[in-house]
XYZ file of C-alpha atoms in Angstrom:
589
model
C -59.971 -114.126 101.962
C -57.262 -111.476 101.825
C -54.112 -111.830 103.859
C -51.132 -109.604 104.617
C -49.471 -110.437 101.319
C -52.497 -109.791 99.132
C -52.348 -106.584 97.081
C -54.920 -103.990 97.966
C -58.279 -104.524 96.169
C -57.117 -107.838 94.761
C -60.029 -109.756 96.262
C -62.486 -107.092 95.193
C -61.308 -107.295 91.602
C -61.330 -111.053 91.647
C -64.769 -111.224 93.213
C -66.174 -108.644 90.804
C -64.788 -110.563 87.870
C -66.213 -113.812 89.238
C -69.733 -112.379 89.693
C -69.889 -110.827 86.194
C -70.994 -112.463 82.968
C -68.183 -113.694 80.760
C -67.335 -111.277 77.845
C -67.916 -112.243 74.299
C -65.060 -112.446 71.819
C -66.213 -109.258 70.107
C -66.372 -107.384 73.419
C -62.870 -108.606 74.328
C -61.591 -107.402 70.972
C -63.256 -104.011 71.402
C -61.717 -103.543 74.839
C -58.312 -104.379 73.418
C -58.808 -101.926 70.564
C -58.856 -104.724 68.020
C -62.390 -104.464 66.608
C -62.873 -104.050 62.866
C -64.984 -100.921 63.546
C -62.136 -99.224 65.406
C -59.614 -99.903 62.661
C -61.797 -99.098 59.707
C -64.039 -96.387 61.202
C -63.366 -94.189 64.199
C -59.538 -94.669 64.178
C -59.253 -93.543 60.517
C -61.363 -90.459 61.135
C -59.340 -89.563 64.227
C -56.074 -89.811 62.347
C -57.438 -87.679 59.501
C -58.717 -85.101 61.975
C -55.376 -85.023 63.782
C -53.498 -84.642 60.495
C -55.723 -81.753 59.399
C -55.338 -80.040 62.758
C -51.547 -80.424 62.550
C -51.468 -79.023 59.016
C -53.641 -76.081 60.049
C -51.419 -75.357 63.050
C -48.317 -75.544 60.838
C -49.784 -73.141 58.284
C -50.975 -70.775 60.998
C -47.518 -70.733 62.602
C -45.887 -70.083 59.225
C -48.356 -67.277 58.572
C -47.610 -65.644 61.889
C -43.868 -65.820 61.203
C -44.303 -64.322 57.721
C -46.426 -61.493 59.121
C -43.846 -60.825 61.845
C -41.001 -60.647 59.314
C -43.080 -58.411 57.017
C -44.028 -56.109 59.893
C -40.394 -55.853 60.967
C -39.334 -55.080 57.405
C -42.052 -52.457 57.037
C -41.007 -50.862 60.290
C -37.419 -50.588 59.076
C -38.041 -49.572 55.453
C -41.245 -47.559 55.511
C -42.465 -44.717 57.628
C -45.133 -42.085 57.672
C -43.686 -39.143 55.797
C -43.179 -36.233 58.170
C -45.395 -33.238 57.654
C -44.674 -29.584 58.153
C -41.480 -27.606 57.918
C -38.219 -29.500 58.413
C -34.470 -29.274 57.775
C -32.077 -31.963 56.580
C -28.312 -31.799 56.936
C -26.338 -34.495 55.123
C -22.648 -34.801 55.968
C -20.051 -36.738 53.955
C -16.676 -37.716 55.420
C -14.917 -38.399 52.145
C -12.491 -41.317 52.488
C -13.075 -41.916 56.212
C -13.272 -45.581 57.180
C -13.689 -47.180 60.613
C -9.920 -47.244 61.183
C -9.772 -43.451 60.781
C -12.093 -43.142 63.781
C -9.945 -45.462 65.907
C -6.812 -43.564 64.919
C -8.321 -40.157 65.690
C -10.030 -41.198 68.926
C -6.770 -42.538 70.395
C -4.819 -39.532 69.093
C -7.227 -37.144 70.804
C -7.118 -39.084 74.061
C -3.323 -38.911 74.000
C -2.929 -35.253 73.059
C -5.618 -33.974 75.450
C -4.851 -36.339 78.332
C -8.315 -37.902 78.234
C -9.537 -41.157 79.703
C -9.566 -44.239 77.468
C -13.373 -44.183 77.564
C -13.592 -40.683 76.101
C -15.222 -40.709 72.666
C -15.640 -38.445 69.669
C -18.976 -36.751 69.093
C -19.405 -39.020 66.075
C -19.103 -42.118 68.267
C -22.148 -41.059 70.283
C -24.346 -40.983 67.166
C -23.250 -44.219 65.514
C -26.187 -45.594 63.535
C -25.026 -48.368 61.201
C -22.798 -49.075 58.213
C -22.968 -48.765 54.449
C -21.855 -50.990 51.578
C -20.033 -48.918 48.993
C -19.544 -50.760 45.676
C -20.454 -48.990 42.429
C -22.118 -50.450 39.337
C -18.745 -50.789 37.607
C -16.424 -51.893 40.421
C -16.252 -53.448 43.869
C -14.135 -50.415 44.791
C -16.062 -47.196 44.252
C -14.839 -43.699 43.583
C -16.304 -40.514 45.050
C -18.391 -39.760 41.964
C -20.290 -43.052 41.987
C -20.501 -42.879 45.779
C -22.024 -39.398 45.740
C -24.400 -40.368 42.927
C -25.723 -43.127 45.209
C -26.432 -40.448 47.820
C -27.808 -37.749 45.534
C -29.859 -39.934 43.161
C -30.339 -43.031 45.303
C -29.037 -45.182 42.430
C -25.871 -47.112 41.599
C -23.709 -45.852 38.759
C -20.230 -46.249 37.302
C -17.012 -44.821 38.720
C -16.615 -41.283 37.423
C -20.343 -40.599 36.936
C -21.632 -37.222 38.103
C -25.329 -37.997 38.644
C -25.448 -39.933 35.395
C -26.541 -43.549 35.072
C -24.771 -46.427 33.281
C -26.897 -45.793 30.163
C -25.565 -42.201 30.145
C -28.892 -40.640 31.083
C -29.122 -38.133 33.956
C -30.718 -38.891 37.309
C -32.415 -36.225 39.380
C -30.863 -35.388 42.737
C -32.340 -34.823 46.182
C -30.983 -31.263 46.208
C -32.642 -30.436 42.899
C -35.932 -31.972 44.025
C -35.723 -30.064 47.319
C -35.168 -26.774 45.514
C -38.137 -27.445 43.229
C -40.261 -28.190 46.301
C -39.418 -24.815 47.870
C -36.514 -25.714 50.159
C -33.369 -23.590 50.351
C -30.242 -25.555 49.442
C -26.534 -25.391 50.177
C -23.154 -27.054 49.616
C -20.165 -26.651 51.965
C -16.835 -28.380 51.233
C -13.111 -28.010 51.861
C -12.055 -29.097 48.403
C -12.744 -27.674 44.952
C -16.507 -27.008 44.830
C -16.569 -28.710 41.407
C -15.084 -31.907 42.848
C -17.084 -35.125 42.646
C -19.150 -35.013 45.840
C -20.609 -31.482 45.590
C -20.875 -31.819 41.807
C -23.170 -34.838 42.129
C -25.826 -32.796 43.908
C -26.055 -29.930 41.410
C -24.753 -31.010 37.991
C -24.818 -33.841 35.464
C -21.799 -34.835 33.347
C -20.500 -38.155 32.061
C -17.029 -37.842 33.601
C -15.941 -36.202 36.841
C -13.018 -34.449 35.156
C -15.443 -32.144 33.303
C -14.935 -29.528 36.022
C -15.461 -26.580 33.677
C -18.943 -27.825 32.762
C -19.719 -28.597 36.414
C -18.894 -25.029 37.500
C -21.225 -23.578 34.870
C -24.079 -25.881 35.893
C -23.589 -25.281 39.606
C -24.195 -21.536 39.278
C -27.378 -22.134 37.286
C -26.448 -22.402 33.631
C -27.869 -25.907 33.265
C -31.070 -27.658 32.241
C -32.885 -26.863 35.508
C -31.564 -23.362 36.138
C -30.119 -22.337 39.499
C -30.658 -25.100 42.047
C -28.234 -24.041 44.812
C -28.646 -21.072 47.154
C -25.302 -21.213 48.960
C -21.888 -22.642 48.069
C -18.777 -22.409 50.265
C -15.467 -24.072 49.419
C -12.421 -23.926 47.192
C -11.938 -24.212 43.442
C -11.864 -20.518 42.518
C -9.666 -21.170 39.484
C -12.470 -23.258 37.894
C -14.620 -20.123 37.797
C -12.069 -17.786 36.207
C -11.130 -17.624 32.503
C -8.053 -19.261 31.075
C -5.144 -16.844 30.839
C -6.319 -14.589 33.650
C -4.725 -14.354 37.090
C -5.788 -17.350 39.136
C -7.775 -18.956 36.310
C -7.441 -22.616 35.284
C -10.414 -23.143 32.962
C -9.765 -24.432 29.475
C -12.043 -21.757 27.999
C -12.474 -18.021 28.368
C -15.734 -18.055 30.339
C -15.768 -15.985 33.497
C -18.152 -18.075 35.599
C -18.031 -15.634 38.528
C -19.377 -12.890 36.256
C -21.927 -15.321 34.799
C -23.075 -16.207 38.294
C -23.477 -12.572 39.358
C -24.923 -11.112 36.161
C -27.071 -13.961 34.838
C -28.159 -15.786 37.988
C -28.125 -13.174 40.747
C -25.336 -14.622 42.898
C -23.521 -12.614 45.556
C -19.805 -13.424 45.631
C -17.005 -13.438 48.200
C -13.517 -14.665 47.411
C -11.457 -14.235 50.581
C -11.423 -14.641 54.346
C -12.102 -10.956 54.956
C -15.348 -11.143 53.013
C -16.324 -14.336 54.821
C -15.607 -12.878 58.259
C -18.271 -10.224 57.824
C -20.811 -13.043 57.864
C -18.963 -15.429 60.188
C -18.650 -12.797 62.886
C -22.296 -11.796 62.452
C -21.601 -8.286 61.168
C -23.915 -8.913 58.227
C -26.645 -11.339 57.287
C -25.703 -13.619 54.386
C -27.589 -12.568 51.240
C -28.685 -15.493 49.079
C -27.695 -16.836 46.672
C -24.137 -16.690 47.991
C -21.016 -18.057 46.295
C -17.926 -18.158 48.497
C -14.700 -19.465 46.948
C -11.817 -19.186 49.398
C -8.954 -21.012 47.644
C -7.690 -21.398 44.103
C -7.973 -25.183 44.392
C -8.477 -26.919 47.754
C -8.563 -25.295 51.158
C -5.349 -26.483 52.865
C -5.298 -29.429 55.256
C -6.460 -28.375 58.720
C -2.956 -29.133 60.025
C -1.675 -26.334 57.754
C -4.788 -24.123 57.625
C -4.680 -23.404 61.350
C -1.383 -21.602 60.678
C -3.094 -19.610 57.902
C -6.353 -18.900 59.707
C -6.363 -15.319 58.440
C -6.495 -16.623 54.862
C -8.832 -19.640 54.907
C -11.992 -20.416 56.924
C -12.349 -23.862 58.515
C -14.984 -26.477 57.757
C -16.779 -25.881 61.059
C -16.797 -22.102 60.518
C -18.271 -22.471 57.040
C -20.822 -25.020 58.289
C -22.000 -22.778 61.143
C -22.279 -19.772 58.832
C -24.240 -21.783 56.266
C -26.633 -23.141 58.899
C -27.295 -19.665 60.260
C -27.803 -18.232 56.760
C -30.206 -20.940 55.596
C -32.199 -20.831 58.818
C -32.571 -17.058 58.489
C -33.587 -17.363 54.838
C -36.349 -19.857 55.681
C -37.767 -18.021 58.701
C -41.001 -17.081 56.976
C -41.183 -20.094 54.685
C -43.314 -23.204 54.887
C -40.265 -25.224 53.861
C -36.884 -25.593 55.531
C -33.528 -26.313 53.910
C -31.263 -29.076 52.652
C -27.534 -28.665 53.295
C -24.710 -30.987 52.265
C -21.455 -30.583 54.236
C -18.351 -32.525 53.219
C -15.135 -33.135 55.127
C -13.453 -33.414 51.761
C -9.789 -33.664 52.582
C -9.919 -36.693 54.852
C -9.786 -38.463 51.497
C -6.714 -36.538 50.342
C -4.830 -37.407 53.527
C -5.656 -41.052 52.828
C -4.451 -40.815 49.239
C -1.202 -39.320 50.491
C -0.952 -41.877 53.332
C -0.437 -39.000 55.771
C -1.768 -39.966 59.245
C -0.777 -36.660 60.836
C -2.912 -34.739 58.357
C -5.762 -37.217 58.553
C -6.327 -37.086 62.315
C -6.624 -33.297 62.165
C -9.096 -33.545 59.271
C -11.256 -36.021 61.195
C -11.147 -33.871 64.333
C -12.320 -30.833 62.370
C -15.076 -32.914 60.772
C -16.110 -34.087 64.237
C -16.214 -30.434 65.312
C -18.477 -29.580 62.373
C -20.664 -32.582 63.200
C -21.089 -31.295 66.759
C -21.979 -27.854 65.412
C -24.817 -29.414 63.410
C -26.048 -31.410 66.426
C -26.037 -28.228 68.532
C -27.910 -26.371 65.795
C -30.622 -29.032 65.612
C -31.053 -29.017 69.380
C -31.422 -25.242 69.477
C -33.534 -24.790 66.333
C -37.299 -24.379 66.529
C -37.634 -26.280 63.243
C -37.500 -30.104 63.355
C -34.534 -31.571 61.550
C -32.380 -34.625 60.993
C -28.638 -35.104 60.535
C -27.385 -38.056 58.493
C -23.640 -38.574 58.015
C -21.614 -41.218 56.223
C -18.607 -41.739 53.952
C -18.557 -42.467 50.247
C -15.675 -44.941 50.713
C -12.483 -45.539 52.666
C -9.153 -44.287 51.324
C -5.670 -45.661 51.852
C -6.461 -49.041 53.376
C -5.493 -47.591 56.765
C -4.336 -49.972 59.504
C -3.820 -48.734 63.060
C -0.759 -50.953 63.531
C 2.278 -51.823 61.459
C 4.947 -54.482 61.547
C 8.176 -52.602 60.874
C 10.644 -55.499 61.006
C 10.866 -59.289 60.913
C 10.594 -59.675 64.665
C 7.378 -60.675 66.405
C 4.929 -57.794 65.814
C 4.515 -55.195 68.535
C 0.973 -54.544 69.711
C 1.163 -50.754 69.724
C 1.314 -47.551 67.730
C 2.680 -44.136 68.686
C 0.287 -41.139 68.615
C 3.111 -38.903 69.870
C 4.718 -39.099 66.417
C 1.594 -37.583 64.849
C 1.338 -34.997 67.609
C 4.874 -33.793 66.883
C 4.059 -32.938 63.264
C 3.151 -29.296 62.631
C 2.841 -29.474 58.833
C 1.342 -31.916 56.373
C 3.517 -33.919 54.019
C 1.800 -32.061 51.157
C 2.784 -28.652 52.498
C 6.389 -29.716 53.130
C 6.639 -31.214 49.640
C 5.495 -27.929 48.086
C 8.081 -26.023 50.096
C 10.818 -28.415 48.977
C 9.793 -28.244 45.327
C 9.604 -24.457 45.457
C 13.065 -24.284 47.053
C 14.570 -26.603 44.426
C 13.096 -24.485 41.643
C 14.792 -21.375 43.010
C 18.295 -22.620 43.840
C 21.146 -22.795 41.355
C 23.460 -24.912 43.517
C 22.719 -28.567 42.743
C 24.711 -29.945 45.690
C 22.835 -32.934 47.155
C 24.564 -32.523 50.523
C 23.449 -28.895 50.853
C 19.939 -29.857 49.830
C 19.884 -32.685 52.383
C 20.888 -30.230 55.105
C 18.116 -27.838 54.060
C 15.570 -30.656 54.053
C 16.542 -31.838 57.519
C 16.974 -28.448 59.181
C 14.090 -26.563 57.560
C 11.496 -29.234 56.821
C 11.944 -32.538 58.633
C 12.839 -31.307 62.123
C 10.476 -28.332 62.419
C 7.713 -29.681 60.159
C 7.551 -33.374 61.034
C 9.112 -33.178 64.491
C 11.530 -35.944 63.471
C 15.079 -35.639 64.796
C 16.482 -38.991 63.665
C 16.043 -38.887 59.884
C 18.394 -41.381 58.255
C 20.838 -40.464 55.528
C 18.919 -42.779 53.213
C 15.650 -40.922 53.873
C 17.247 -37.523 53.270
C 18.954 -38.727 50.107
C 15.651 -40.024 48.747
C 14.008 -36.648 49.374
C 16.873 -34.717 47.805
C 17.113 -37.002 44.783
C 13.366 -37.178 44.068
C 11.651 -33.967 45.219
C 8.697 -34.678 42.900
C 7.807 -37.636 45.144
C 8.555 -35.826 48.388
C 4.971 -35.923 49.632
C 5.005 -39.712 49.744
C 8.480 -39.771 51.316
C 7.533 -37.343 54.098
C 4.348 -39.282 54.803
C 6.271 -42.553 54.920
C 8.670 -41.119 57.494
C 5.738 -40.250 59.764
C 3.825 -43.493 59.222
C 6.688 -45.874 59.872
C 7.695 -44.137 63.103
C 4.099 -44.045 64.322
C 3.704 -47.685 63.197
C 0.694 -46.861 61.045
C 0.074 -49.045 58.006
C -1.410 -48.362 54.570
C -2.274 -50.801 51.794
C -2.918 -48.400 48.897
C -2.777 -44.806 47.683
C -6.283 -45.342 46.322
C -9.624 -46.393 47.766
C -10.638 -49.644 49.442
C -13.901 -51.611 49.493
C -14.522 -51.743 53.257
C -17.940 -50.823 54.653
C -18.129 -47.338 56.140
C -19.996 -45.997 59.165
C -23.340 -44.188 59.214
C -24.153 -41.624 61.894
C -27.438 -39.887 62.618
C -29.244 -37.677 65.072
C -32.241 -39.955 64.549
C -35.680 -38.885 63.476
C -38.740 -39.971 61.490
C -37.910 -43.048 59.421
C -34.226 -43.127 60.331
C -34.601 -46.806 61.238
C -34.522 -47.408 57.472
C -30.748 -46.834 57.538
C -30.058 -48.755 60.750
C -27.755 -51.755 60.558
C -25.861 -52.591 57.394
C -27.409 -51.027 54.275
C -26.530 -50.109 50.700
C -25.263 -46.579 50.044
C -28.312 -46.118 47.814
C -30.541 -46.716 50.856
C -29.021 -43.599 52.381
C -29.902 -41.638 49.252
C -33.445 -42.975 49.257
C -33.916 -41.989 52.883
C -32.854 -38.394 52.161
C -35.619 -37.965 49.586
C -38.165 -39.794 51.734
C -37.504 -37.591 54.734
C -37.881 -34.409 52.696
C -40.864 -35.922 50.857
C -39.621 -34.684 47.471
C -40.149 -36.127 43.995
C -36.729 -37.029 42.600
C -38.288 -39.112 39.810
C -40.020 -36.018 38.422
C -36.642 -34.250 38.279
C -35.148 -37.223 36.427
C -37.939 -37.031 33.847
C -37.453 -33.295 33.407
C -33.704 -33.727 32.973
C -34.152 -36.454 30.382
C -36.627 -34.305 28.494
C -34.233 -31.350 28.435
C -30.712 -32.741 28.201
C -29.120 -33.379 24.848
C -27.256 -36.424 26.139
C -30.327 -38.632 25.797
C -30.593 -37.984 22.064
C -26.823 -38.008 21.650
C -26.485 -41.438 23.245
C -29.354 -42.858 21.245
C -27.781 -41.595 18.039
C -24.315 -42.807 19.013
C -25.526 -46.302 19.812
C -24.547 -48.755 22.514
C -20.924 -49.066 21.399
C -20.309 -45.334 21.825
C -22.058 -45.406 25.180
C -19.669 -48.146 26.296
C -16.767 -45.924 25.199
C -18.093 -43.173 27.476
C -18.138 -45.575 30.418
C -14.609 -46.782 29.679
C -13.358 -43.199 29.472
C -15.109 -42.371 32.733
C -13.585 -45.390 34.453
C -10.086 -44.486 33.272
C -10.394 -40.872 34.349
C -11.896 -41.858 37.690
C -8.877 -44.016 38.427
C -6.580 -41.083 37.635
C -8.408 -38.430 39.675
C -5.669 -38.307 42.314
C -3.114 -37.780 39.548
C -5.276 -34.928 38.248
C -5.357 -33.465 41.747
C -1.571 -33.594 41.951
C -1.268 -31.894 38.554
C -3.628 -29.133 39.659
C -1.579 -28.586 42.810
C 1.569 -28.334 40.695
C -0.171 -25.741 38.526
C -1.168 -23.788 41.626
C 2.368 -23.895 42.963
C 3.711 -22.533 39.670
C 1.235 -19.673 39.930
C 2.241 -18.944 43.533
C 5.901 -18.924 42.525
């Protein structure tokens, strides 16, 4: 009988157990899970079944993950090729690294009284970043960098759309022209310089400017591939010994272009203005060479606006001309625009010149964005740099004290001339004077160059003495005076290996260059977007160019010599630039 302390159902369980038959040993074992049948039969099968199910689930999960990764990769690297008419504008900010953007953004905010949140047009179209190394060095030069863009392949420093085995590689511009697109090149440096050269010529070494000029106008293995060229470098197209000529031979490339390849030619601002102001439509092909060597830095050019067009003016004119020329065509155009002299400001370590170059490039970038928005033809803008120049740092420790967390944009704003321009003026003055008095020269430097040109009123006697004693190195001295007062740092007069930014308007397949990619990925995207056959151009070039047979006859050792020569000359390209500027100054004098 249950009582108050008996657990519920206790009597029922006890009574039920009492009324039932006693269990056999085998039944007790079975209930406890100890029967031989359970261990050797059903339990073994259950474990096997569970193991198989687990393995299947594991494999299925792995398969799903693999498919997800593959799908993501395909989404980023492959896309349905666009159909129909389209335009592609590729912009190169030669030598512009991420620090250049920070420097220029803050400079603009200061000079225009803008809020700290105000950004450049470039900032609004940031897309990713690019790794820049070449096949021969962790630090690339512009030639190898542009070859990665034009051919979509890595090559050695100094290569102009040539590969490490000294065979040519077809370029996106050449393939576009063959496919019926109109093509153009717009730069602010010598049009035979590395970046433009890599889209329309093929030579072993970037210093072969005479050969590049001839190929660019159409006297090469593929014929004329470019429809419009704007930039500097006029002396490369004029015979040696003639006024304004700097070629090593007697070929008049301007005459060759006009007579043999049908080019129209303009050589000054007045001729350009007829098209810039819309008085005339630009007849193609059009060759416009507006400076003997490079178009001056924007900081100086704006004071010579009646002599030289700006990058944004040339870009707008080229866009209008190519759009007009393709009005009735099934194909659009490919245009490469380079902010060339950002690089030169980096080489010279001149922050005052660089911020103005970046601002003008940003202005040209906006002009392209506006064009794409207004055009009835679909198009894409892709912009990036070939490398960074100068190892720019937007801060500088100027003494042994605890570093100051600041820099001074006002110092850059006060400068009205580039260090390059002031150095030329000093060198020209020294060449003309007969009085060798250092004190008189120091006074001239301070009163005529430093104060009005740099906006510096506290030049030290040591700084002025250095300038007066070594006028050949004045460019570096002037730039140093600006940099140290602005507290801007530099680590080199050459290039650096930092990753550079990619910008884009976006469009079909542009996800392929999102994130951090190789510079060759940018080149591959250009051809994919235009849907052109660069490989076919490479085959045609190799069939036609003598270099293939020459290299095979020379053997591997000679080919290595070519690469070594290219590497040496690539390293000295800034020296070559300085020598060319000295030559130009002698001519001006």
